[in-house]
Amino acid sequence: MKRFSVFTILAAILLIVVGGVSAQDSVTLRYWLWDTNQLPPYEECAAQFMEANPNIIIEIEQRGWGDYWTAITSGFVTGDAPDVFTNHLAKYPEFVELGQIVDIEPWVERDGVPTDIYYPGLAELWARDGARYGLPKDYDTVAVVYNAEALEAAGVTVEEVNSMTWNPEDGGTFDEVLARLTIDANGNNALSEDFDASNIVQFGFANSWGDAQAYGQTEFSWLSHTTGWEYNNGNWGDEYYYDDERFIRTIDYITGLWLDKNYAAPFEAQTSLGKLALFQSGEAALVVDGSWMIGSYLGSDFEVGFARLPEGPEGRKSMFNGLADSIWVGSENPDEAWEWVKFLASPQCQNIVGESAVVFPAIPEAADTSLAIRAEAGVDVSAFVNQAAEEGGTFLFPITDFGGEIATIMDEAMEAIALGQVEAAEILPEVNAEVNDLF
């Protein structure tokens, strides 16, 4: 559902009336984002930007994730896309191929905009062959989210969660912790001989496998990459490795948590309710989620904590993802759109976002502000930040052409595996060949 920012519209009217700028002299830029939690800080960014640029009115619109991308792509066709929109690494290569977003590198060079003020690697994600399609606005990693009350009741300590290990052979201590946190109606955990798997009241874990598709940022990548596996042969690569034995074994392990062991909520519950709802209802004690979801989990009716990821054969690994704002080629006001994009990526705006503590901005100093504000409120989110700072602790989102087609191919295969309809070792080599044929 779309949501317009009344605040920014009223602010624009005040700027016109009080500032003496006539409506005829001003231009209106439509700016879209999908995260409702980020709307307030970006409203504040817009207010400060309009104060400094009284001839530009920023009209903000927020839509939910699914509706957002449908509206963006249909807007390209109908000529009704926003001037500037929050873009995602999984989407922008296709938009580049379609010629729908502007190369901002000439403006970056003209205005001397620094690209080294962001966390290393983020700015490069949005560049290709000398062109640039966005400036970083934030970054994210993933971590374990736990129900502190469920841990205490099961006799599992926070220290045990923070020091969990994992391997694809026996699951390591991660597997054991999930078993101890899986409880039946009689209070028995999954390690007990009296455990009743047909009457589980609390699962140790909940996933969101319906969103796994090709990349599985919060669904499988934090385990698969600890084996040394990689998605493909590098950014803008042309060969994927979904047929790798290490990947197949990881997928077998994760889906086996609900298909075989009953340590995780079943696939049907994941898709119908979602892991956030399963966690907040007390039906799942642990989940793995991204830093952008911190605020949502803190809205639970019980104490919530954030812990380090399980340590696999090659350490702890999290995808290091980052968003940027892009300009639509159909904007009637590209110069003004660039000024807005430049401001969104600036320390001034990112410090505002950091003060909201909703996400971690792409500029380290602003991200530190977000971390400090959470700490002042008694919330320790260092698991996300430490993962980003750890040497070798992150890997980049795999940017390649044909992202939409790859996601479609993998989505169907991953669902079939999750439902137990087909073995991973049978279908993944087949779909990997189909993916690679795209290139």
Short mmCIF file of N, CA and C in Angstrom, two decimals, residues 8-22 26 46-58:
data_model
loop_
_atom_site.label_atom_id
_atom_site.label_comp_id
_atom_site.label_asym_id
_atom_site.label_seq_id
_atom_site.Cartn_x
_atom_site.Cartn_y
_atom_site.Cartn_z
N THR A 8 5.99 16.28 4.42
CA THR A 8 6.83 16.92 3.41
C THR A 8 6.03 17.80 2.47
N ILE A 9 4.79 17.42 2.18
CA ILE A 9 3.95 18.25 1.32
C ILE A 9 3.63 19.57 2.00
N LEU A 10 3.26 19.52 3.31
CA LEU A 10 2.99 20.74 4.05
C LEU A 10 4.23 21.61 4.17
N ALA A 11 5.38 20.95 4.40
CA ALA A 11 6.63 21.69 4.50
C ALA A 11 6.92 22.42 3.20
N ALA A 12 6.63 21.76 2.09
CA ALA A 12 6.88 22.38 0.80
C ALA A 12 5.98 23.60 0.60
N ILE A 13 4.74 23.50 1.02
CA ILE A 13 3.82 24.63 0.90
C ILE A 13 4.31 25.81 1.72
N LEU A 14 4.79 25.53 2.94
CA LEU A 14 5.33 26.59 3.78
C LEU A 14 6.53 27.25 3.14
N LEU A 15 7.38 26.44 2.54
CA LEU A 15 8.56 26.99 1.88
C LEU A 15 8.17 27.93 0.75
N ILE A 16 7.13 27.56 0.04
CA ILE A 16 6.69 28.38 -1.08
C ILE A 16 6.07 29.69 -0.59
N VAL A 17 5.20 29.58 0.43
CA VAL A 17 4.50 30.75 0.93
C VAL A 17 5.43 31.68 1.71
N VAL A 18 6.15 31.11 2.67
CA VAL A 18 7.00 31.91 3.54
C VAL A 18 8.28 32.32 2.85
N GLY A 19 8.85 31.41 2.06
CA GLY A 19 10.13 31.70 1.44
C GLY A 19 10.04 32.58 0.22
N GLY A 20 8.85 32.80 -0.26
CA GLY A 20 8.71 33.72 -1.38
C GLY A 20 9.00 33.09 -2.72
N VAL A 21 9.07 31.75 -2.79
CA VAL A 21 9.31 31.09 -4.06
C VAL A 21 7.96 30.77 -4.69
N SER A 22 7.74 31.19 -5.87
CA SER A 22 6.45 30.93 -6.51
C SER A 22 6.38 29.50 -6.98
N SER A 26 9.26 26.63 -8.81
CA SER A 26 9.69 25.43 -8.09
C SER A 26 9.45 24.18 -8.92
N ALA A 46 14.41 15.51 4.06
CA ALA A 46 13.72 16.31 3.04
C ALA A 46 13.47 17.72 3.53
N ALA A 47 13.09 17.87 4.80
CA ALA A 47 12.82 19.20 5.35
C ALA A 47 14.08 20.06 5.33
N GLN A 48 15.20 19.48 5.72
CA GLN A 48 16.45 20.25 5.72
C GLN A 48 16.89 20.56 4.29
N PHE A 49 16.70 19.62 3.38
CA PHE A 49 17.08 19.84 1.99
C PHE A 49 16.24 20.96 1.37
N MET A 50 14.93 20.93 1.64
CA MET A 50 14.05 21.95 1.06
C MET A 50 14.31 23.33 1.65
N GLU A 51 14.73 23.36 2.90
CA GLU A 51 15.08 24.64 3.50
C GLU A 51 16.28 25.26 2.79
N ALA A 52 17.23 24.40 2.42
CA ALA A 52 18.42 24.88 1.71
C ALA A 52 18.18 25.07 0.22
N ASN A 53 17.14 24.41 -0.30
CA ASN A 53 16.83 24.47 -1.74
C ASN A 53 15.34 24.77 -1.90
N PRO A 54 14.92 26.01 -1.64
CA PRO A 54 13.48 26.34 -1.64
C PRO A 54 12.80 26.18 -2.99
N ASN A 55 13.58 26.00 -4.04
CA ASN A 55 12.97 25.81 -5.35
C ASN A 55 12.66 24.35 -5.66
N ILE A 56 13.03 23.42 -4.73
CA ILE A 56 12.80 21.99 -4.96
C ILE A 56 11.88 21.44 -3.87
N ILE A 57 10.79 20.85 -4.28
CA ILE A 57 9.84 20.23 -3.35
C ILE A 57 10.03 18.71 -3.41
N ILE A 58 10.24 18.08 -2.26
CA ILE A 58 10.39 16.62 -2.19
C ILE A 58 9.09 16.00 -1.73
#
